[in-house]
Coordinates of C-alpha atoms in Angstrom, one line a residue:
M1019 CA 58.4 -0.3 77.4
R1020 CA 57.8 3.0 75.7
R1021 CA 58.1 3.1 71.9
R1022 CA 61.3 4.8 70.8
L1023 CA 60.7 6.8 67.7
T1024 CA 63.1 8.1 65.1
V1025 CA 63.1 10.7 62.5
G1026 CA 60.9 9.9 59.6
A1027 CA 58.9 7.2 61.7
V1028 CA 55.4 7.1 60.6
V1029 CA 52.9 7.1 63.4
T1030 CA 49.2 6.2 62.8
L1031 CA 48.0 8.0 66.0
T1032 CA 45.8 11.1 65.1
G1033 CA 44.5 11.9 68.6
L1034 CA 43.8 10.3 71.9
A1035 CA 40.8 8.6 70.5
F1036 CA 39.4 7.7 67.1
L1037 CA 35.8 8.7 66.2
T1038 CA 33.4 6.4 64.6
T1039 CA 30.9 8.2 62.2
V1040 CA 27.5 6.6 61.7
P1041 CA 26.8 6.7 57.9
G1042 CA 24.3 9.3 57.0
S1043 CA 24.5 11.0 60.3
A1044 CA 25.7 14.6 60.9
Q1045 CA 27.5 13.6 64.2
A1046 CA 29.3 10.8 65.6
E1047 CA 27.8 8.8 68.4
P1048 CA 29.1 10.1 71.6
T1049 CA 31.1 7.1 72.4
A1050 CA 34.6 8.5 71.9
V1051 CA 36.1 11.6 73.7
T1052 CA 38.7 13.3 71.6
D1053 CA 41.4 15.8 73.0
Y1054 CA 41.8 19.0 71.1
T1055 CA 44.0 22.1 71.4
V1056 CA 42.0 25.3 70.7
V1057 CA 43.5 28.8 70.1
A1058 CA 41.5 31.9 70.6
A1059 CA 41.4 34.7 68.0
D1060 CA 43.5 37.9 68.7
G1061 CA 41.7 40.2 71.2
V1062 CA 39.1 37.7 72.5
S1063 CA 38.8 37.5 76.1
A1064 CA 39.0 34.2 78.2
T1065 CA 35.3 34.4 78.9
D1066 CA 34.2 34.8 75.3
A1067 CA 36.7 32.1 74.1
T1068 CA 35.2 29.7 76.6
A1069 CA 31.9 30.4 75.6
A1070 CA 32.6 29.9 72.0
I1071 CA 34.3 26.5 72.8
K1072 CA 31.2 25.4 74.7
A1073 CA 29.0 26.5 71.8
A1074 CA 30.9 24.4 69.5
G1075 CA 30.3 21.4 71.6
G1076 CA 33.5 21.3 73.6
T1077 CA 34.5 21.2 77.2
V1078 CA 37.6 23.3 78.5
V1079 CA 39.9 20.8 80.4
S1080 CA 42.5 23.4 81.1
G1081 CA 43.5 26.9 79.6
N1082 CA 46.3 29.2 79.4
D1083 CA 44.5 32.7 79.5
A1084 CA 47.7 34.6 79.0
V1085 CA 48.1 33.4 75.3
G1086 CA 44.6 32.0 74.6
V1087 CA 45.4 28.3 74.3
Y1088 CA 43.0 25.8 75.5
R1089 CA 42.9 22.1 76.1
V1090 CA 39.5 20.8 75.2
T1091 CA 37.6 17.5 74.9
S1092 CA 34.4 16.8 72.7
T1093 CA 32.4 13.8 71.6
D1094 CA 31.1 15.9 68.6
A1095 CA 32.8 14.8 65.3
K1096 CA 32.0 18.3 63.9
F1097 CA 33.8 20.1 66.8
E1098 CA 36.8 21.0 64.7
S1099 CA 34.9 22.4 61.9
K1100 CA 32.5 24.3 64.2
A1101 CA 35.5 25.8 66.2
T1102 CA 37.3 26.9 63.0
A1103 CA 34.1 28.6 61.8
S1104 CA 33.6 30.5 65.1
A1105 CA 34.8 34.2 64.8
E1106 CA 36.1 33.9 68.5
L1107 CA 38.5 31.0 67.6
I1108 CA 41.3 30.6 65.1
G1109 CA 40.7 27.0 65.2
A1110 CA 41.0 23.7 66.7
S1111 CA 43.0 20.5 66.1
E1112 CA 43.1 17.1 67.6
R1113 CA 45.9 17.1 70.3
K1114 CA 48.9 15.9 68.0
A1115 CA 52.4 16.3 68.6
I1116 CA 53.8 19.7 67.3
G1117 CA 57.4 18.9 68.0
Y1118 CA 60.0 16.2 68.3
S1119 CA 63.4 15.9 69.7
P1120 CA 65.1 14.0 67.0
N1121 CA 67.3 10.8 67.9
G1122 CA 67.6 9.6 64.3
V1123 CA 70.7 11.8 63.7
E1124 CA 71.7 12.0 67.1
K1125 CA 72.0 8.2 68.0
V1126 CA 75.2 6.2 66.9
E1127 CA 75.1 5.8 63.2
K1128 CA 75.2 2.4 61.6
G1129 CA 78.8 1.5 61.0
L1130 CA 80.3 3.9 63.5
T1131 CA 83.4 2.4 65.2
S1132 CA 84.3 3.0 68.9
K1133 CA 87.9 3.8 67.9
G1134 CA 88.6 7.5 68.7
G1135 CA 86.2 7.4 71.5
K1136 CA 88.9 7.8 74.2
G1137 CA 88.9 11.6 73.6
G1138 CA 92.1 13.7 73.1
H1139 CA 90.0 16.6 71.5
G1140 CA 89.1 18.2 74.9
P1141 CA 90.5 20.9 77.3
A1142 CA 92.9 20.3 80.0
K1143 CA 91.3 17.8 82.3
A1144 CA 89.1 19.2 84.9
D1145 CA 86.4 16.5 85.5
P1146 CA 87.4 12.9 84.7
L1147 CA 85.7 12.8 81.4
D1148 CA 86.4 16.4 80.3
D1149 CA 89.1 15.5 78.0
K1150 CA 86.6 14.2 75.6
L1151 CA 84.6 17.4 75.5
W1152 CA 86.2 19.1 72.5
G1153 CA 83.2 21.4 72.3
L1154 CA 84.1 23.1 75.7
S1155 CA 87.6 23.9 74.4
M1156 CA 86.3 25.2 71.0
I1157 CA 84.1 27.8 72.7
K1158 CA 86.7 28.4 75.3
A1159 CA 84.4 27.5 78.1
D1160 CA 87.4 26.0 80.1
K1161 CA 89.1 29.5 79.9
A1162 CA 85.8 31.4 80.8
R1163 CA 85.3 29.5 84.1
K1164 CA 88.5 31.3 85.4
I1165 CA 86.4 34.4 85.1
E1166 CA 82.7 33.3 85.5
K1167 CA 81.6 29.8 86.2
G1168 CA 78.0 30.8 86.5
D1169 CA 75.7 31.9 89.5
K1170 CA 73.1 29.8 91.4
A1171 CA 70.8 32.8 91.1
V1172 CA 70.7 32.4 87.3
T1173 CA 68.1 29.9 86.2
V1174 CA 68.3 27.9 82.9
G1175 CA 65.1 26.1 81.8
V1176 CA 65.6 22.9 79.8
L1177 CA 62.3 22.6 77.8
D1178 CA 62.7 19.0 76.8
T1179 CA 61.8 15.3 77.9
G1180 CA 62.9 15.7 81.4
L1181 CA 66.1 15.9 83.5
D1182 CA 67.7 12.8 85.4
A1183 CA 68.6 14.6 88.8
S1184 CA 69.9 11.3 90.2
N1185 CA 73.2 12.0 88.1
P1186 CA 75.6 13.6 90.5
D1187 CA 76.7 16.1 87.9
L1188 CA 73.0 17.4 87.7
A1189 CA 71.9 16.8 91.2
A1190 CA 74.4 19.7 92.5
N1191 CA 72.7 22.2 90.2
F1192 CA 69.1 20.9 89.9
N1193 CA 66.4 23.3 91.1
R1194 CA 63.6 21.1 92.2
R1195 CA 61.4 23.8 93.6
L1196 CA 61.1 25.5 90.1
S1197 CA 61.1 22.3 88.1
K1198 CA 57.7 21.3 86.7
N1199 CA 56.3 18.6 84.4
F1200 CA 53.7 19.9 81.9
A1201 CA 53.5 16.8 79.9
P1202 CA 51.7 13.7 81.4
D1203 CA 52.5 10.4 79.8
I1204 CA 50.4 9.3 77.1
V1205 CA 50.2 5.5 76.9
D1206 CA 49.6 5.3 73.2
I1207 CA 52.9 6.9 72.3
D1208 CA 54.9 6.6 75.6
G1209 CA 54.1 3.2 76.8
P1210 CA 52.8 2.3 80.3
C1211 CA 52.8 5.0 82.9
E1212 CA 55.6 4.7 85.5
V1213 CA 53.5 6.2 88.1
A1214 CA 49.8 6.0 88.9
S1215 CA 49.2 9.6 87.9
C1216 CA 51.0 9.3 84.6
L1217 CA 52.8 12.7 85.6
D1218 CA 56.5 11.7 86.1
P1219 CA 58.1 13.5 89.1
A1220 CA 60.5 16.3 88.5
G1221 CA 64.0 15.0 88.3
T1222 CA 63.4 12.1 86.0
D1223 CA 63.8 11.6 82.4
D1224 CA 62.6 8.5 80.5
G1225 CA 63.7 9.8 77.0
G1226 CA 67.3 11.0 77.8
H1227 CA 67.3 13.9 75.3
G1228 CA 66.7 16.4 78.0
T1229 CA 69.2 15.0 80.4
H1230 CA 71.9 15.1 77.7
V1231 CA 71.1 18.8 76.9
A1232 CA 71.2 19.7 80.6
G1233 CA 74.6 18.3 81.1
T1234 CA 76.1 20.4 78.4
I1235 CA 74.6 23.6 79.8
G1236 CA 75.4 23.0 83.4
A1237 CA 76.8 19.9 84.6
A1238 CA 78.7 20.7 87.9
L1239 CA 82.5 21.0 88.1
N1240 CA 82.7 18.6 91.0
G1241 CA 85.4 15.9 90.2
V1242 CA 83.0 13.5 88.7
G1243 CA 82.0 12.8 85.1
V1244 CA 81.8 15.8 82.9
S1245 CA 81.5 19.8 83.5
G1246 CA 79.2 22.0 81.6
V1247 CA 79.6 25.4 79.9
A1248 CA 78.2 27.2 83.0
P1249 CA 78.9 24.7 85.8
D1250 CA 77.6 26.9 88.7
V1251 CA 74.1 28.0 87.3
S1252 CA 70.8 26.4 88.5
L1253 CA 69.0 23.9 86.0
V1254 CA 65.3 24.0 85.9
E1255 CA 63.3 21.0 84.3
L1256 CA 60.6 22.3 82.2
K1257 CA 59.1 19.0 80.9
G1258 CA 57.1 19.9 77.7
G1259 CA 58.0 16.7 75.8
Q1260 CA 56.7 13.2 76.0
D1261 CA 59.1 10.3 77.0
S1262 CA 58.7 9.2 73.2
G1263 CA 60.2 12.5 72.2
Y1264 CA 57.1 14.3 70.9
F1265 CA 56.0 17.7 71.9
F1266 CA 52.3 19.0 72.1
L1267 CA 51.4 22.4 71.7
D1268 CA 49.7 23.1 75.2
P1269 CA 52.6 21.7 77.3
V1270 CA 55.1 23.8 75.3
V1271 CA 53.1 26.9 75.5
N1272 CA 52.4 26.3 79.2
A1273 CA 56.1 25.8 79.9
L1274 CA 57.1 29.0 78.0
T1275 CA 54.5 31.1 79.9
Y1276 CA 55.7 29.5 83.3
A1277 CA 59.2 30.4 82.5
G1278 CA 58.2 34.0 82.1
D1279 CA 56.1 34.1 85.2
K1280 CA 58.8 32.6 87.3
G1281 CA 61.6 34.5 86.1
I1282 CA 63.7 31.8 84.3
D1283 CA 66.6 33.5 82.6
V1284 CA 67.4 31.3 79.9
V1285 CA 65.3 28.6 78.1
N1286 CA 66.9 26.0 75.8
M1287 CA 64.5 24.4 73.0
S1288 CA 66.1 21.6 71.2
F1289 CA 63.1 20.3 69.4
Y1290 CA 61.5 20.9 66.1
V1291 CA 57.8 21.3 64.9
D1292 CA 55.8 18.2 63.8
P1293 CA 53.5 16.8 62.2
W1294 CA 54.1 19.5 59.6
L1295 CA 57.7 20.1 58.8
Y1296 CA 56.7 23.7 58.2
N1297 CA 53.6 25.3 59.5
C1298 CA 52.1 27.5 56.9
T1299 CA 49.3 30.1 57.2
A1300 CA 47.6 29.2 53.9
N1301 CA 49.4 26.7 51.8
P1302 CA 47.1 26.0 48.7
A1303 CA 48.3 22.3 49.0
D1304 CA 46.6 22.1 52.5
N1305 CA 42.9 21.7 53.1
P1306 CA 41.0 24.3 55.2
E1307 CA 41.2 22.0 58.3
Q1308 CA 44.9 21.5 57.9
Q1309 CA 45.4 25.4 57.5
A1310 CA 43.3 26.0 60.5
E1311 CA 45.6 23.6 62.5
Q1312 CA 48.8 25.1 61.4
K1313 CA 47.5 28.7 62.0
A1314 CA 46.6 27.7 65.5
I1315 CA 50.1 26.3 66.1
I1316 CA 51.8 29.4 64.6
T1317 CA 49.6 31.8 66.6
G1318 CA 50.0 29.9 70.0
M1319 CA 53.8 29.5 69.7
K1320 CA 54.3 33.1 68.8
R1321 CA 52.2 34.4 71.6
A1322 CA 54.0 32.1 74.1
L1323 CA 57.4 33.2 72.8
N1324 CA 56.6 36.8 73.0
Y1325 CA 55.1 36.4 76.4
A1326 CA 58.2 34.8 77.7
H1327 CA 60.7 37.4 76.1
A1328 CA 58.7 40.2 77.5
R1329 CA 59.2 38.8 81.0
G1330 CA 63.0 38.5 80.5
V1331 CA 63.6 35.0 79.0
T1332 CA 66.4 34.7 76.6
M1333 CA 65.4 31.7 74.2
F1334 CA 67.8 29.5 72.2
G1335 CA 66.4 27.1 69.4
A1336 CA 67.9 24.3 67.6
L1337 CA 68.2 25.1 63.8
G1338 CA 67.3 21.6 62.8
N1339 CA 68.8 18.6 61.3
N1340 CA 67.1 18.5 57.8
H1341 CA 70.3 19.7 55.9
E1342 CA 68.5 22.6 54.2
D1343 CA 68.7 26.4 53.8
L1344 CA 65.7 27.5 56.0
G1345 CA 65.3 30.6 53.8
K1346 CA 65.1 28.5 50.7
P1347 CA 63.1 25.5 51.8
R1348 CA 62.8 22.4 49.7
T1349 CA 59.5 21.1 48.7
D1350 CA 58.0 19.2 51.8
V1351 CA 57.2 15.7 50.8
S1352 CA 57.1 14.3 54.2
S1353 CA 54.1 16.1 55.9
P1354 CA 51.8 15.0 57.5
D1355 CA 54.2 12.4 59.1
Y1356 CA 51.4 10.6 60.7
G1357 CA 47.5 10.9 60.6
G1358 CA 47.4 10.8 56.9
D1359 CA 49.5 10.2 53.8
P1360 CA 52.4 12.6 53.2
Y1361 CA 51.9 14.7 50.0
S1362 CA 54.0 17.3 48.1
R1363 CA 53.7 20.8 49.7
P1364 CA 55.6 23.6 48.1
I1365 CA 56.9 25.8 50.8
D1366 CA 56.6 29.6 50.8
N1367 CA 59.3 31.0 53.0
S1368 CA 57.3 34.3 53.7
S1369 CA 54.3 32.4 55.0
C1370 CA 55.7 29.2 56.5
W1371 CA 57.7 28.7 59.7
D1372 CA 59.8 26.0 61.2
L1373 CA 58.9 26.5 64.9
P1374 CA 60.2 27.3 67.5
V1375 CA 63.5 28.5 65.9
E1376 CA 61.9 30.6 63.3
G1377 CA 59.6 32.2 66.0
P1378 CA 60.1 35.6 67.5
H1379 CA 62.9 36.3 69.8
V1380 CA 64.5 32.9 69.3
I1381 CA 68.4 32.6 69.0
G1382 CA 68.8 30.0 66.1
V1383 CA 71.8 27.8 66.5
S1384 CA 73.6 25.7 63.7
A1385 CA 76.0 22.8 64.4
V1386 CA 79.6 22.4 63.6
G1387 CA 82.1 19.5 64.1
P1388 CA 85.6 19.4 65.7
S1389 CA 87.1 21.0 62.6
T1390 CA 84.7 23.8 62.9
R1391 CA 83.1 22.5 59.4
K1392 CA 79.1 22.9 59.4
A1393 CA 78.0 19.5 60.4
D1394 CA 76.5 17.8 57.2
Y1395 CA 73.0 17.5 58.8
S1396 CA 72.8 20.9 60.2
N1397 CA 70.2 23.4 58.8
Y1398 CA 71.5 27.0 57.9
G1399 CA 70.6 30.1 56.1
L1400 CA 71.1 33.9 56.4
E1401 CA 67.5 34.6 57.4
Q1402 CA 67.3 32.2 60.4
I1403 CA 70.7 31.6 61.8
S1404 CA 72.1 33.6 64.8
V1405 CA 75.1 31.6 65.8
A1406 CA 77.0 28.4 65.6
A1407 CA 78.2 26.0 68.3
P1408 CA 79.6 22.5 68.6
G1409 CA 76.8 20.0 67.8
G1410 CA 79.0 16.9 66.7
F1411 CA 79.8 15.6 63.2
A1412 CA 80.8 12.0 63.3
R1413 CA 82.0 12.2 59.7
D1414 CA 84.3 15.0 60.4
G1415 CA 88.0 14.4 59.7
F1416 CA 87.6 12.4 56.5
G1417 CA 90.8 10.6 55.7
T1418 CA 92.0 10.7 59.4
D1419 CA 91.7 8.1 62.2
T1420 CA 89.0 10.0 63.9
Y1421 CA 86.6 9.9 61.0
N1422 CA 83.3 8.3 61.8
T1423 CA 84.1 7.8 65.3
P1424 CA 82.1 8.6 68.6
G1425 CA 84.6 11.1 69.8
N1426 CA 83.5 13.5 67.1
R1427 CA 80.0 13.7 68.7
I1428 CA 79.1 15.4 72.0
L1429 CA 79.5 13.7 75.3
S1430 CA 77.0 14.6 78.0
T1431 CA 74.9 13.1 80.9
Y1432 CA 72.4 10.4 80.1
P1433 CA 69.9 8.3 82.2
L1434 CA 71.1 4.8 83.3
K1435 CA 67.5 3.6 82.5
V1436 CA 67.7 4.6 78.8
L1437 CA 71.2 3.3 78.4
Q1438 CA 69.9 -0.2 79.6
E1439 CA 67.0 -0.1 77.2
E1440 CA 69.6 0.6 74.5
G1441 CA 71.8 -2.2 75.5
L1442 CA 74.7 0.0 76.4
A1443 CA 74.5 -0.8 80.1
D1444 CA 73.4 -4.0 82.0
E1445 CA 71.0 -4.5 84.8
A1446 CA 73.7 -4.0 87.4
G1447 CA 74.6 -0.7 85.9
N1448 CA 77.8 -1.7 84.3
I1449 CA 78.7 -0.7 80.7
T1450 CA 78.2 -3.6 78.2
A1451 CA 80.5 -4.7 75.5
A1452 CA 78.1 -2.9 73.0
G1453 CA 78.6 0.2 75.0
E1454 CA 82.3 0.2 75.3
G1455 CA 83.6 3.5 73.9
L1456 CA 80.1 4.7 73.3
A1457 CA 78.9 5.1 77.0
F1458 CA 80.7 5.8 80.2
K1459 CA 80.1 5.4 84.0
D1460 CA 81.8 7.5 86.6
C1461 CA 81.1 7.5 90.5
T1462 CA 81.8 9.7 93.4
K1463 CA 83.8 8.5 96.3
V1464 CA 80.7 7.6 98.1
G1465 CA 79.6 5.5 95.2
K1466 CA 77.0 7.8 93.6
C1467 CA 77.3 7.1 89.7
G1468 CA 76.6 9.1 86.8
Y1469 CA 76.2 7.9 83.2
Y1470 CA 77.1 9.5 79.9
T1471 CA 76.9 9.1 76.2
Y1472 CA 77.6 10.6 72.9
L1473 CA 74.9 12.3 70.6
Q1474 CA 75.0 14.7 67.8
G1475 CA 72.7 17.2 66.3
T1476 CA 71.7 20.9 66.5
S1477 CA 70.0 19.9 69.7
M1478 CA 73.5 19.3 71.1
A1479 CA 74.8 22.8 69.6
T1480 CA 72.1 24.7 71.2
P1481 CA 72.9 24.0 74.9
H1482 CA 76.5 25.2 74.2
A1483 CA 75.0 28.5 73.2
A1484 CA 72.5 28.5 75.9
G1485 CA 75.3 27.9 78.5
V1486 CA 77.2 30.9 77.1
G1487 CA 73.9 32.9 77.6
A1488 CA 73.8 31.8 81.3
L1489 CA 77.2 33.1 81.8
I1490 CA 76.3 36.4 80.3
V1491 CA 73.3 36.7 82.8
S1492 CA 75.7 35.6 85.5
R1493 CA 78.4 38.0 84.7
Y1494 CA 76.2 41.2 83.9
G1495 CA 72.9 40.5 85.3
V1496 CA 71.3 42.6 88.0
P1497 CA 69.1 41.7 91.0
D1498 CA 65.6 40.8 90.1
L1499 CA 63.9 42.7 92.8
R1500 CA 60.4 41.3 91.9
R1501 CA 61.0 37.6 91.5
G1502 CA 64.5 37.1 93.1
G1503 CA 67.7 35.9 91.5
K1504 CA 69.4 37.9 88.7
T1505 CA 67.9 39.1 85.5
L1506 CA 69.3 40.7 82.2
A1507 CA 67.2 41.8 79.3
P1508 CA 67.1 39.2 76.6
D1509 CA 68.1 41.9 73.9
L1510 CA 71.2 42.7 75.8
V1511 CA 72.2 38.9 76.2
E1512 CA 71.8 38.7 72.5
Q1513 CA 73.9 41.7 71.7
I1514 CA 76.6 40.5 74.0
L1515 CA 76.5 37.0 72.6
Y1516 CA 76.6 38.2 68.9
R1517 CA 79.4 40.8 69.5
T1518 CA 81.6 38.3 71.2
A1519 CA 81.2 35.4 68.9
A1520 CA 84.3 34.2 67.1
E1521 CA 83.7 35.1 63.4
H1522 CA 84.1 32.5 60.9
E1523 CA 84.2 33.0 57.2
C1524 CA 82.4 30.8 54.6
P1525 CA 84.5 28.0 53.2
T1526 CA 86.1 28.0 49.8
P1527 CA 84.5 27.1 47.5
R1528 CA 81.2 28.4 49.0
L1529 CA 79.3 25.4 47.7
V1530 CA 80.1 22.5 50.1
S1531 CA 79.7 18.9 49.0
Y1532 CA 79.7 16.0 51.4
A1533 CA 80.1 13.5 48.8
Q1534 CA 83.1 12.1 50.4
E1535 CA 81.2 11.7 53.6
G1536 CA 78.8 9.5 51.7
R1537 CA 76.1 11.9 51.3
S1538 CA 74.1 12.6 48.1
A1539 CA 74.0 15.9 46.2
E1540 CA 70.8 16.8 48.3
W1541 CA 73.3 17.5 51.1
D1542 CA 75.3 20.1 49.3
A1543 CA 75.2 23.4 51.1
L1544 CA 75.8 26.9 49.8
C1545 CA 77.3 29.4 52.3
E1546 CA 76.2 32.9 51.7
G1547 CA 77.3 36.1 53.4
G1548 CA 80.6 37.6 54.6
R1549 CA 82.9 36.9 57.5
N1550 CA 80.9 39.1 60.0
F1551 CA 77.6 37.1 59.2
N1552 CA 76.8 34.3 57.0
G1553 CA 74.4 31.4 56.7
F1554 CA 76.7 28.8 58.1
Y1555 CA 77.9 30.5 61.2
G1556 CA 75.6 33.5 61.7
Y1557 CA 77.7 36.1 63.8
G1558 CA 80.1 33.3 64.5
I1559 CA 80.8 30.4 66.8
V1560 CA 79.9 31.3 70.4
D1561 CA 82.8 32.3 72.6
A1562 CA 82.3 31.9 76.3
Y1563 CA 85.7 33.5 77.2
A1564 CA 85.1 36.6 75.3
A1565 CA 81.5 36.7 76.5
V1566 CA 82.4 37.1 80.1
G1567 CA 85.1 39.7 79.4
G1568 CA 88.2 37.6 78.4
R1569 CA 90.7 38.8 75.9

């Protein structure tokens, strides 16, 4: 069974192999092959980059010449320092996770009761479980579908842990032809491979996170389970994350450039960068090798984001669950979260990035609860936020019978396999006593069953916004004569999204305390800005109905 990791978990893995240095020798014995990610310097050709990698003692396994990112193996313990010293290369780093889809906040909190999990927040019932989808009602997606349900010619890429296409809500909209896995299983962090090649087939998800995201975007309006924000668009699995929830640089970069090349209209990115909470260009607290590693991540991600944007991809990113103002970051005391002991790193906002959400052309999304309050965990800040969307807030409604109940979270599609591993479903596929009120099963007339559960996080807010983006492309897009389908310039999608968002002013008082919800003063959040744009809500809470022309 794969190892399920939560936020803050310390992992000792530093690469795919450990090097053994012989005392007194300048080079390790060539008994261990280590995987690296190497990023070429600006303006360096693929030929020159490959030559520089070879000269440093590396072998190119695969490369993305479009953005100058290469996967390299080497048995030389000095390879990383040699590559960093090369004028043709920005640097090299052992192949470590650079992102994580956080389940620590998103899974059911200790002490959470199942009372209130029967819904009542949601819109008029369309699919059987839609009455539990208060998020659809908040953003008026139920009204929007009377005008625009989405277009099969519009493709939404779910850059995540996978997508369980066996769920009838996702099968109806799943584009198998375009879907692709960029992240083979790694036994050390994912557990034993499910298939001989270790490359899970498209339409599977052993982590669950990507399936949940996909359902919010585009679960079909088909009389079973739930429906999504854009129930008629096409869903494309871009598996860039490991089953364990980690994201490596090269699969993410490859997925983004693939999205640009294939004409994917919208990409949802509900993950955040690791092992460094912030990637900095030259943090004095970091040593030269650590600085080179972070520079490589920053450069590779920025190139890939620019590449995708230039080819018509509108990108949405989760703002993060660290309850902090991204424009005024706290001192980082958690990095690196594996491969070494964490140490104190003062963060300079002008030279450090939380990627991908702080990268170019990414629409940053914060999370709100059913009351429209900013969720306690959600990051915020004037510099980084774009819009807000329903992400769940279990502790919303303090003093009411809905406080700390699952129904305050986001219900969406989820793989049966993962529910079974979590003890919420049994071997026969039935919901267990532990899963009652937390997980659901709904079947078609011919007995094809889908499974659903509650999560919360900015990871859940982002697909609400991405779904609205897909509706905008569906409504106003034009034929893509070169690649087929529809297309709409990302800048225009952004303009429509921001112009039609429901403005939401800062609370009074502006300094919000979550003490009554059991949070310490560290969770206090100051909302800055005016009604038309502020650090909690950006341009406002996304409004699907207004975005497609409703009034």
